[in-house]
Coordinates of C-alpha atoms in Angstrom, one line a residue:
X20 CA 1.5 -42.9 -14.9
X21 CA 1.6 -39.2 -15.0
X22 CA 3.8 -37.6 -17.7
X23 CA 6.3 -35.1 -16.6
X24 CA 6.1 -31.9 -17.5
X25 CA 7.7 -28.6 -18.0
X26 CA 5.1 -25.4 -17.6
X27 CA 6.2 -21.6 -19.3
X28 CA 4.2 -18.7 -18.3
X29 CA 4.7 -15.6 -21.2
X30 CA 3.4 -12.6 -19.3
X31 CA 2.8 -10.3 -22.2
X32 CA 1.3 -6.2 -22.2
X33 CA -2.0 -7.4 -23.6
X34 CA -2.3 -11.4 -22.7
X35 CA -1.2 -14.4 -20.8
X36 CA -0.2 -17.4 -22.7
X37 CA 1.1 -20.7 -20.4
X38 CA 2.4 -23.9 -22.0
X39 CA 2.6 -27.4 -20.5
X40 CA 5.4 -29.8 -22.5
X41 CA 6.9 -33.0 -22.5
X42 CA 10.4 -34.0 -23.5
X43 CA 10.9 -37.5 -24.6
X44 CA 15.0 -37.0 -24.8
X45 CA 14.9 -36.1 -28.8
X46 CA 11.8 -34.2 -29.3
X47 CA 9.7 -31.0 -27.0
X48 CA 6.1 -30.9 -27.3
X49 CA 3.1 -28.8 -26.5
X50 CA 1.0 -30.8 -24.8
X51 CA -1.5 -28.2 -23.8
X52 CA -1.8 -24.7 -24.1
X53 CA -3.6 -21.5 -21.5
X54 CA -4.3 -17.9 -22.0
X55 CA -6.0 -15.1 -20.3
X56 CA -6.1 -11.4 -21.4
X57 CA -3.9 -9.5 -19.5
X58 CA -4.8 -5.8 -19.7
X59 CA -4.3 -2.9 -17.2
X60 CA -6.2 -2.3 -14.2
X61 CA -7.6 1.6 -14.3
X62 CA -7.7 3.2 -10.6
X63 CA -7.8 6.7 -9.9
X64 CA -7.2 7.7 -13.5
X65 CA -3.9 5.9 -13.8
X66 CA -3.0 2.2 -15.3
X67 CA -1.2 0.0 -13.3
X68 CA -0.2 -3.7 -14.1
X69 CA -2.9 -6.3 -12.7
X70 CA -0.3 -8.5 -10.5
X71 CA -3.4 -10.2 -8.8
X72 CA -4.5 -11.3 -11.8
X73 CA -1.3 -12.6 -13.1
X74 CA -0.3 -14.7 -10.1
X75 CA -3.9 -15.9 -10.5
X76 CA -3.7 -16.7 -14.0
X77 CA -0.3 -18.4 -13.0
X78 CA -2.0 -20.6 -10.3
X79 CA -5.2 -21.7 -12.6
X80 CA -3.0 -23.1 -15.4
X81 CA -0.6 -24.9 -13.7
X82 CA -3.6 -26.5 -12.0
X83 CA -4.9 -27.2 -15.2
X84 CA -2.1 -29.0 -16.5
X85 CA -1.6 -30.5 -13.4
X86 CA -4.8 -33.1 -13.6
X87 CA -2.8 -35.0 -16.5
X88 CA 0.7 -34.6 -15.4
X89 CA 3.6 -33.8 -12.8
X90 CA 6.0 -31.0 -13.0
X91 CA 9.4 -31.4 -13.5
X92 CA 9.6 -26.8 -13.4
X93 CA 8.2 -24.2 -14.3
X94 CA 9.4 -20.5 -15.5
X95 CA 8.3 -17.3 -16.5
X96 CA 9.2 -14.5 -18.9
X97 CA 7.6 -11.1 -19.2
X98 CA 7.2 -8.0 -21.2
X99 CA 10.4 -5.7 -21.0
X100 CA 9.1 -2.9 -18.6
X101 CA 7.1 -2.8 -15.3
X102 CA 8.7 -3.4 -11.8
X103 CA 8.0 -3.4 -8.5
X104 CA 9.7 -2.5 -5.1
X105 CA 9.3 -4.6 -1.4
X106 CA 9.7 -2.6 1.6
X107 CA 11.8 -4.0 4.8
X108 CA 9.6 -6.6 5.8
X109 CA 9.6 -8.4 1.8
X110 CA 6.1 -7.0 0.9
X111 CA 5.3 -5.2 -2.3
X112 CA 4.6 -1.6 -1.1
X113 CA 1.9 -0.6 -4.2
X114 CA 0.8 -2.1 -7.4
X115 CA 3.3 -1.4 -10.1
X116 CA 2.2 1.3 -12.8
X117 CA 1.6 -0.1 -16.2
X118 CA 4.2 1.3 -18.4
X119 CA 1.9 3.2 -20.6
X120 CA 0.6 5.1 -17.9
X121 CA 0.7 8.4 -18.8
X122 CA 2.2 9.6 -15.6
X123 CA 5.6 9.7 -17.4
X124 CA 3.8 12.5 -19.5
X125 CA 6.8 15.3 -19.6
X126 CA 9.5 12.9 -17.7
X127 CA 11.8 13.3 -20.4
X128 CA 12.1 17.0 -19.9
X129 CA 12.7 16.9 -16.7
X130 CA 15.6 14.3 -17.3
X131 CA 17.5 16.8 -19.6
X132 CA 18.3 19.0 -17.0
X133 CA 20.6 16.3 -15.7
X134 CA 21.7 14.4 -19.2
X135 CA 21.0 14.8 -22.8
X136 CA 19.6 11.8 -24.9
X137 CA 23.4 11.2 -26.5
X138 CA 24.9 11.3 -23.0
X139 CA 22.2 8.7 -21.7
X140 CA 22.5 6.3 -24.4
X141 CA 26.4 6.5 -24.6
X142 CA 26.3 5.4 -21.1
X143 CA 23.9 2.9 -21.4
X144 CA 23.8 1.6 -25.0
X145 CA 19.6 2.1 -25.1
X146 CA 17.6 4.7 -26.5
X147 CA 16.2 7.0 -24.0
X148 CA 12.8 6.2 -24.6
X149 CA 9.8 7.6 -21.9
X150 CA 8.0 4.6 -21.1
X151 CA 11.6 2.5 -19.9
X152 CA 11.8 1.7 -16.1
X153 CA 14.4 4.4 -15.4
X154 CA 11.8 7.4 -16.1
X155 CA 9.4 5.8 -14.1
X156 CA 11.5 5.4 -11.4
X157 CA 12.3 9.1 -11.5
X158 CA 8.8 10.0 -11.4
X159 CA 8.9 8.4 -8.3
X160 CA 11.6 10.4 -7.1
X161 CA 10.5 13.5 -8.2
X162 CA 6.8 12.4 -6.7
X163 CA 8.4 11.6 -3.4
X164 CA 7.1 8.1 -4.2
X165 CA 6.6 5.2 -1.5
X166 CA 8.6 3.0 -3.4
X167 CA 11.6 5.4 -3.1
X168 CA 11.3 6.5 0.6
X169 CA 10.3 2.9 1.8
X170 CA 12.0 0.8 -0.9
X171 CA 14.3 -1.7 0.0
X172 CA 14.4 -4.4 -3.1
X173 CA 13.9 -3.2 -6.8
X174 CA 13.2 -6.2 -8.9
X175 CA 11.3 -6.4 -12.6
X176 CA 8.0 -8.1 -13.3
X177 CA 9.5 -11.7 -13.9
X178 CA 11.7 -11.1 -11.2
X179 CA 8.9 -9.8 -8.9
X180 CA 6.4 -12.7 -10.0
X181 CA 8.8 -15.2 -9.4
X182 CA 9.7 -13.8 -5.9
X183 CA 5.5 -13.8 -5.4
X184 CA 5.2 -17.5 -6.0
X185 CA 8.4 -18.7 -4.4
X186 CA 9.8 -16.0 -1.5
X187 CA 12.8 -16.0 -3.5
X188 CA 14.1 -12.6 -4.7
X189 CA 17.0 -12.4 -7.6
X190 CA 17.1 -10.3 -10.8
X191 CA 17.6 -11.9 -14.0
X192 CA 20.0 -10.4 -16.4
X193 CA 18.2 -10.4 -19.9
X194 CA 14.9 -8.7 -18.2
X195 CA 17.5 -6.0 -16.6
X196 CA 19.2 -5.0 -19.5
X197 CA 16.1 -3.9 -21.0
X198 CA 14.5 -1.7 -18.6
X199 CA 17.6 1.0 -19.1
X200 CA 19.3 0.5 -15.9
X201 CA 22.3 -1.4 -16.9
X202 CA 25.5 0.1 -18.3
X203 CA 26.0 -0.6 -22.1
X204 CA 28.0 -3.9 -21.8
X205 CA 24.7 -5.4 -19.8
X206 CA 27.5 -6.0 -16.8
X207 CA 26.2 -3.8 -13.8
X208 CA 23.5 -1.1 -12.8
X209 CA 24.6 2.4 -13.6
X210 CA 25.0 3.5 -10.4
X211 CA 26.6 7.0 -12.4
X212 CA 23.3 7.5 -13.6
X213 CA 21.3 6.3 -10.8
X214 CA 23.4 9.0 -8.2
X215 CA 22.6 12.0 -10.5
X216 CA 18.8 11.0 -10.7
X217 CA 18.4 10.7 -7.2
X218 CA 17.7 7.0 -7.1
X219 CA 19.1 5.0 -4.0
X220 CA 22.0 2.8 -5.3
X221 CA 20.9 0.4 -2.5
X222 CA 17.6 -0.7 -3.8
X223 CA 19.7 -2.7 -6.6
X224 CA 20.9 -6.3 -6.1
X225 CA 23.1 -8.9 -7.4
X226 CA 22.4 -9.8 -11.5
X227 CA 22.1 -13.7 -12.2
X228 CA 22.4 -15.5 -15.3
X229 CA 19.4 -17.2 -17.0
X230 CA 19.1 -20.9 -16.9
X231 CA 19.0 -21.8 -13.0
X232 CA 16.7 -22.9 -10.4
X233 CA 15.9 -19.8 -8.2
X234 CA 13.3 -21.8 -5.2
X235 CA 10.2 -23.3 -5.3
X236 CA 6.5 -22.5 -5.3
X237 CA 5.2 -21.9 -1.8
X238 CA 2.6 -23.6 0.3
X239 CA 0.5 -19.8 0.4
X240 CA 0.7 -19.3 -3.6
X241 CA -0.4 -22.5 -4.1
X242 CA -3.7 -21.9 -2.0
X243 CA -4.7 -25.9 -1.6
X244 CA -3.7 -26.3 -5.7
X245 CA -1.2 -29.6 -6.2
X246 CA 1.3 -27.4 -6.7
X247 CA 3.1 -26.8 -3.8
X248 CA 7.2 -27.6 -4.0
X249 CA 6.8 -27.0 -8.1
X250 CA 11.0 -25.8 -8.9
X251 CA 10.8 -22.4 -10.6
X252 CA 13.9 -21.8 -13.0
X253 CA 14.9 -18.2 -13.4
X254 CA 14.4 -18.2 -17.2
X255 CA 15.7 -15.9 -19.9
X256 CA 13.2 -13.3 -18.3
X257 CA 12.7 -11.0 -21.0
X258 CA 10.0 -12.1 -23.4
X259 CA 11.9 -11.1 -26.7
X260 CA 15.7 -12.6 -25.6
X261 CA 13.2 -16.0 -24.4
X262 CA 11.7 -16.2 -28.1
X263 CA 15.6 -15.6 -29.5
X264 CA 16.2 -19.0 -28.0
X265 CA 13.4 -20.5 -30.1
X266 CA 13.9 -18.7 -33.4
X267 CA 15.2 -21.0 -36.2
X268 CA 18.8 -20.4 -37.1
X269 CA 19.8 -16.8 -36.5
X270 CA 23.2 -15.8 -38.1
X271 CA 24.7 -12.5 -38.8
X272 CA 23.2 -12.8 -42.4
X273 CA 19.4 -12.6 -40.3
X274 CA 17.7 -10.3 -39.1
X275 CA 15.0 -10.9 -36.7
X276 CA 11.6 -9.4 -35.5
X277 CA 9.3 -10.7 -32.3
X278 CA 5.8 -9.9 -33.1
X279 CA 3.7 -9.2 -30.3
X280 CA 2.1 -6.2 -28.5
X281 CA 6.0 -4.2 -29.6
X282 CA 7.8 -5.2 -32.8
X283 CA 11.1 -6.0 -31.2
X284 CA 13.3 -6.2 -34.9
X285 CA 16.9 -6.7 -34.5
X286 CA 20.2 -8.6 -35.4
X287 CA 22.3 -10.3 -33.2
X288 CA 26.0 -8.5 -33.3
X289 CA 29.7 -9.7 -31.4
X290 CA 29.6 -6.4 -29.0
X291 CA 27.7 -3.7 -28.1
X292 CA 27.5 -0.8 -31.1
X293 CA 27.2 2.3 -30.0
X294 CA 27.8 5.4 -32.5
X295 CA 26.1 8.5 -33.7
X296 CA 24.4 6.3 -36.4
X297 CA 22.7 3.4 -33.9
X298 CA 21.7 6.9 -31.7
X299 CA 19.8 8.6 -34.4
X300 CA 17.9 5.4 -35.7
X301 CA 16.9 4.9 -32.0
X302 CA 18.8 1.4 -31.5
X303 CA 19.2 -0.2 -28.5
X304 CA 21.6 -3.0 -27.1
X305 CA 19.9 -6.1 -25.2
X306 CA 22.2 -8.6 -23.8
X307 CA 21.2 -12.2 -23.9
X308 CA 21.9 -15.2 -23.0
X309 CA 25.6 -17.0 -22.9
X310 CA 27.0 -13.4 -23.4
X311 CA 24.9 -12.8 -26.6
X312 CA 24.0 -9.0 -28.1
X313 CA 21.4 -8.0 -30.0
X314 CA 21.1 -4.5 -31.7
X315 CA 17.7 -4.1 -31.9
X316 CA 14.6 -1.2 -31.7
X317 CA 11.0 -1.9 -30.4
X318 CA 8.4 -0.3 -31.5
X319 CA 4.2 -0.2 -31.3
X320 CA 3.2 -3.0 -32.6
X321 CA -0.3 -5.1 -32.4
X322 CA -0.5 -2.3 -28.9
X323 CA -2.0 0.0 -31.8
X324 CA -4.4 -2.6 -33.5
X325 CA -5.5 -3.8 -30.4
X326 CA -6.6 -0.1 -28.7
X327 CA -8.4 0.2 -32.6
X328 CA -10.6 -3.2 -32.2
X329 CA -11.3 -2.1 -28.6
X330 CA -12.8 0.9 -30.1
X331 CA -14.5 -0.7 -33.0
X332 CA -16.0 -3.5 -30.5
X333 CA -18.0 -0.5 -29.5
X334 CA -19.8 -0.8 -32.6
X335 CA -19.0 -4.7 -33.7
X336 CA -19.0 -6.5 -30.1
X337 CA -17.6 -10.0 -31.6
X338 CA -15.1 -8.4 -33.4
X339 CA -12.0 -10.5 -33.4
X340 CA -8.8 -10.8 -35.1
X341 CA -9.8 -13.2 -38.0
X342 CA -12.2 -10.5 -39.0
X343 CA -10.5 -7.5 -38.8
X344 CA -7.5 -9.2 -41.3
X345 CA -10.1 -10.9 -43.8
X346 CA -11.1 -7.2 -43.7
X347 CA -7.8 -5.9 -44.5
X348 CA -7.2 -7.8 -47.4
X349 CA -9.8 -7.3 -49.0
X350 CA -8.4 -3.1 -49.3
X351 CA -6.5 -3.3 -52.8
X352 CA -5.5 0.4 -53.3
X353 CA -4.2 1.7 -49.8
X354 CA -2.1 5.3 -50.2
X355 CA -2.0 6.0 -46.1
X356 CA 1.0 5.2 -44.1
X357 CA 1.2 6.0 -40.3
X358 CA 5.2 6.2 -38.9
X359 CA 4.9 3.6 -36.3
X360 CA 7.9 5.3 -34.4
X361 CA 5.9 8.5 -33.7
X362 CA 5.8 8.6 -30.2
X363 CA 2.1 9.6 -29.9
X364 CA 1.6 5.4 -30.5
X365 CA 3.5 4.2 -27.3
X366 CA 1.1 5.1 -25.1
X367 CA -2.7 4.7 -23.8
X368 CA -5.2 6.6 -25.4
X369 CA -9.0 6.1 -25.4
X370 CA -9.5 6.1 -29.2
X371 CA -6.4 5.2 -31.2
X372 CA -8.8 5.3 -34.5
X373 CA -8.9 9.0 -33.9
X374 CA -5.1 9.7 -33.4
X375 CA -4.7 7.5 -36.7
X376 CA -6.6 10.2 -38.4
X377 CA -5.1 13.0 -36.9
X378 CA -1.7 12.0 -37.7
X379 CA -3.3 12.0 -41.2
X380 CA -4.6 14.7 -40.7
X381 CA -1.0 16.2 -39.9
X382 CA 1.1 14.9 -42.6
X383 CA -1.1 15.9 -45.4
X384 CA -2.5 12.6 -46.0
X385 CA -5.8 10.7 -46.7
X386 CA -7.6 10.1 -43.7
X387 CA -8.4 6.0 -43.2
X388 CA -12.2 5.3 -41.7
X389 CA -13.3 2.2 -40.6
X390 CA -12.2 -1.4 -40.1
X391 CA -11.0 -2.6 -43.2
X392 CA -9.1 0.8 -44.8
X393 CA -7.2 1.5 -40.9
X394 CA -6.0 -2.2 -40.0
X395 CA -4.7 -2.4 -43.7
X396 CA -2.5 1.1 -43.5
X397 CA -1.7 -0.6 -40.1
X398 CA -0.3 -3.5 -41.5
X399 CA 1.2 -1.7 -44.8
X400 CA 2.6 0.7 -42.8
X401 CA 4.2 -2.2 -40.3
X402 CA 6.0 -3.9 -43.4
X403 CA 7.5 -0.2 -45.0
X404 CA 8.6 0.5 -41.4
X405 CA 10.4 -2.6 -41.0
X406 CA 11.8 -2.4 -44.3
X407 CA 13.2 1.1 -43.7
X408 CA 14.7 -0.2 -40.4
X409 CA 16.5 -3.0 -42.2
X410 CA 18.2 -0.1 -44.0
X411 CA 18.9 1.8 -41.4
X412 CA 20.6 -1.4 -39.5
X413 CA 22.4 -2.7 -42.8
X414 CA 24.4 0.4 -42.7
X415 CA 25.0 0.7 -39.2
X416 CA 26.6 -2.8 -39.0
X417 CA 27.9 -3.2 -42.5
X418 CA 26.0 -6.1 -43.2
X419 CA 23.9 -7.5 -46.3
X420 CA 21.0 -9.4 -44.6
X421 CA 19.2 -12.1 -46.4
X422 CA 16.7 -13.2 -44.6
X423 CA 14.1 -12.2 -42.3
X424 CA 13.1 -14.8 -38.6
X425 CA 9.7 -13.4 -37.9
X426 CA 8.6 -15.2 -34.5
X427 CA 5.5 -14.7 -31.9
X428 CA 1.7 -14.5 -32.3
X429 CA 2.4 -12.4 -35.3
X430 CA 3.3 -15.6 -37.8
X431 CA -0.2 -16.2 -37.8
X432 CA -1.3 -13.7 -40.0
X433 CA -0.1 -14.6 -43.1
X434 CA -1.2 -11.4 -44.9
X435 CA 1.4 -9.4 -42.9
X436 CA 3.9 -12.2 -43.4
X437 CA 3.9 -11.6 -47.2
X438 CA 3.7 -8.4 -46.6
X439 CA 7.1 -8.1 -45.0
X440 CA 8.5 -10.6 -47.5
X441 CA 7.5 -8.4 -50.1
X442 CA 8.4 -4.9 -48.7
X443 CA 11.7 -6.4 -47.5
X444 CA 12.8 -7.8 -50.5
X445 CA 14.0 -11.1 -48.9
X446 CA 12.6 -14.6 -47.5
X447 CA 10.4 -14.6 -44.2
X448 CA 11.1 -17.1 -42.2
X449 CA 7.9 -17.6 -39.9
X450 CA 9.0 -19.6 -36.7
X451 CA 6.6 -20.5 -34.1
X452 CA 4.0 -18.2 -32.9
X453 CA 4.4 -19.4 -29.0
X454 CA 8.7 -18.9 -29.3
X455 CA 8.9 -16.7 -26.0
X456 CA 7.0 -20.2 -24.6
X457 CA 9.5 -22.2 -26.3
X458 CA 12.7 -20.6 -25.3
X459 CA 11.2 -20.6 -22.1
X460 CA 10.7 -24.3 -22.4
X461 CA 14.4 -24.4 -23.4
X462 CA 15.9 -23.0 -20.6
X463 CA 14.1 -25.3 -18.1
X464 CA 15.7 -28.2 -20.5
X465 CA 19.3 -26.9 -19.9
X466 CA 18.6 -26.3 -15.8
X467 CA 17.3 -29.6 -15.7
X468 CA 20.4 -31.2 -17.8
X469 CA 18.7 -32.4 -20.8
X470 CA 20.7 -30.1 -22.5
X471 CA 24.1 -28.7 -22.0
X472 CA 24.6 -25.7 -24.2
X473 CA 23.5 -23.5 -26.7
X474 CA 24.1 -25.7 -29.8
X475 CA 21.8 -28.5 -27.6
X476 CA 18.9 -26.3 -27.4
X477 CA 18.9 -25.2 -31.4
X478 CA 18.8 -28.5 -32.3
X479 CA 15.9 -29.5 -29.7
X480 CA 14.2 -26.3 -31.1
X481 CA 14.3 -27.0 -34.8
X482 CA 13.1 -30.3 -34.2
X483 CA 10.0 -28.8 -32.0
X484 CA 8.8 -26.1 -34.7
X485 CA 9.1 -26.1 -38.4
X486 CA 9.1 -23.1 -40.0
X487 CA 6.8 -21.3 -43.3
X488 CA 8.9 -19.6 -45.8
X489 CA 7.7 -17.0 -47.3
X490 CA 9.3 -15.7 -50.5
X491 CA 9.0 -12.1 -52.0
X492 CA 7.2 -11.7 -55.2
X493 CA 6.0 -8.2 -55.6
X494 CA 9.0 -5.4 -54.4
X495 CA 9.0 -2.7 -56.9
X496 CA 5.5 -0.6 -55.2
X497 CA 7.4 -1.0 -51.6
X498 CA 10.4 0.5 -53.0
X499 CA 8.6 3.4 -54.5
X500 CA 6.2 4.0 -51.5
X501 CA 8.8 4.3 -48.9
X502 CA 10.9 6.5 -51.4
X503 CA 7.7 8.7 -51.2
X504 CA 7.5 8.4 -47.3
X505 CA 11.0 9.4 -47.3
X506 CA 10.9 12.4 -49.2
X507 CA 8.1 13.6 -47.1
X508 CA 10.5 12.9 -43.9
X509 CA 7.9 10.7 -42.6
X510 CA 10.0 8.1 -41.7
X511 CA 13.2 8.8 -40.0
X512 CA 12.8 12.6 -39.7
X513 CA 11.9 15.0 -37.0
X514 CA 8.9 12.5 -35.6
X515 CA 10.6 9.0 -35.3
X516 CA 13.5 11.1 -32.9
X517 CA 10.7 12.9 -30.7
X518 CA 10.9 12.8 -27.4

């Protein structure tokens, strides 16, 4: 007899990764895992997000897991930014533009002649930030876009997948709260904001909570795969909020980070916080599940080690991740640090080894060459920025935080993990590198009834994934180093706030 299963798709920027689980009434296991790269398709000069290969990715692993079991649902989460727009008959009217594209090149400027940043984010809780779904959309107002003069539907890329693979169109709360179209409570669209950008009110539909069956997968998605009639729950659709789910025992004496292609680092708070102070550190609010608030940032995360390796694969094709961290720590005496905030990292470049230098270049610093010397100031310089940003959001909230949940691919490399322990100056709690999967998972537990409410699903997921502590033992050269970064205004000066 076939087991039953529950199947999670994690769409992230730079890779796929799909889960099939079982759930025994106690315990959630991983019976099988799937994963593609997921990287953006170049046309014309421009990036756009690779939906063909998505759905396709989509399709091949639930046939996959289908040979050795039956599905009781399946659900997907995504990245926080991308979208798409159906015209009047349902159909998608282009391929979305990746986020990075460097179309939005300028946007912002063009935005301050209708709002400053302080008037944008006291309306919407969110740091104005260029590569959010809002400044896309006006480039495609001020491009006289197709999606504008043709669009009917606006829906974000969970929202859109799931509409690809069942016919069924709704938008999920988490995913909208994050692409800077909600007002600051995470309640409604900002229609205000919408009106004086010149983007139709009417391409916006009704918000639905996470945790509900939204239609089933369709006889022509399923192209002769034993698929067909699959339920697809409406998950927590943004990647971070589904890996929140998962992460072991957050409490307002945590803080948390998601490590992925963006650091997402964050605490969850009662209400939305929104003040001169959460403005100038370039904090944003993300509603979640239940009612739930996070304060949180993102910023470029393994996006920047991943442009370097594609670049270094140029000269070492079997280059892999392994490698370039055995490489890393085996650098003892690193003195360059790289603000991760700079803008300059958020988007696509085609050699990111070469902007690292420049920004050395810049500040005065020594320039890092090769493998080893940049992916250690990378992950150095990862571990000082979070530890500066757990400043920053101590005093904002009032706070004393005592311990760090680290979750995602990142909890892998244990390097970095020490690292953060060490520069943060408390515990590391390392949760499960697949939590966006697992909270995924979750949710498809509570639609189905095995569980009924939040306290249900921490206790299935701290029986599912045990976490590595990792304790600080050497905090007196992080202290001095970002004292050093800070006098040079390097972090938290003119560059983290440009535009």
């Amino acid at each position: 007899m076939k087991e039953s299963l529950y199947a999670a798709a994690d769409i992230g920027a730079t890779g796929i990764k799909m889960a099939a689980a079982v759930y025994d009434g106690r315990k959630l296991r991983i019976r099988d895992t799937y994963s593609e790269p997921n990287l953006p398709k170049v046309k014309d000069g421009h990036e756009f997000a690779d939906i063909g290969h998505m759905l396709k990715t989509i399709r091949d692993g639930l046939g996959w897991f289908g040979e050795n079991g039956r599905f009781v649902s399946m659900g997907i989460d995504t990245y926080g930014n991308g979208y798409g727009i159906l015209d009047a008959e349902g159909k998608l009217i282009q391929e979305p533009y990746h986020y990075r594209d460097r179309r939005i090149d300028g946007i912002m400027a063009q935005v301050h002649r209708c709002f400053t940043d302080w008037q944008l984010y006291e309306q919407m809780g969110n740091y104005p930030v260029k590569t959010r779904a809002l400044f896309h959309l006006y480039r495609d107002v001020l491009d006289r876009s197709p999606n504008i003069m043709k669009g009917v539907r606006f829906l974000p890329l969970s929202s859109l997948l799931e509409y690809l693979i069942t016919g069924q169109a709704s938008i999920e709360r988490t995913i909208a709260s994050v692409l800077y179209l909600l007002e600051r409570d995470g309640q409604q669209w900002n229609y205000e904001v919408f009106r004086k950008l010149g983007i139709p009110e009417t391409l916006f539909g009704s918000l639905s909570e996470p945790g509900i069956v939204n239609g089933s997968i369709t006889p022509s998605f399923a192209s002769g795969a034993a698929i067909t009639g699959v339920p697809v729950v409406s998950v927590a659709g943004h990647d971070t909020e589904s890996a929140l789910i998962a992460a072991p025992g957050l409490d307002k004496t945590k803080v948390f980070v998601s490590l992925g292609t963006s650091f997402i680092f964050g605490a969850r708070v009662a209400a939305p916080v929104v003040n001169q102070e959460s403005f100038n550190d370039r904090f944003k609010n993300m509603r979640g599940v239940w009612g739930t608030y996070s304060l949180c940032k993102d910023f470029p995360g393994f996006w920047i080690l991943e442009r370097c390796m594609e670049r270094w694969r140029k000269q070492v094709p079997q280059l892999d991740y392994e490698a370039v961290c055995a490489a890393a720590e085996h650098v003892k005496d690193n003195q360059t640090f790289i603000d991760i905030g700079d803008d300059r990292f958020r988007v696509s470049g085609s050699n990111l080894p070469e902007t690292i230098r420049e920004y050395c270049l810049e500040t005065g610093q020594k320039c890092v060459e090769g493998i080893g010397d940049t992916s250690r100031c990378l992950f150095e310089s990862y571990a000082l920025y979070l530890k500066w940003n757990i400043k920053r959001l101590s005093r904002i909230t009032g706070e004393t935080y005592r311990e760090l949940v680290a979750v995602n691919g990142g909890v892998r490399n244990r390097l970095l993990m020490q690292m953060f322990a060490d520069a943060a100056g408390i515990p590391v709690v390392a949760g499960s590198p697949l939590a966006s999967v697992g909270g995924n998972l979750l949710m498809q537990l509570y639609a189905s009834g095995e569980a009924n409410n939040k306290e249900e699903l921490e206790q299935i997921a701290s029986a599912a994934w045990e976490p590595v502590v990792y304790e600080c033992s050497h905090a007196g050269r992080w202290e001095e180093c970002l004292q050093y970064l800070e006098h040079r205004n390097l972090f938290g000066g003119k560059k983290d706030r440009a535009k």
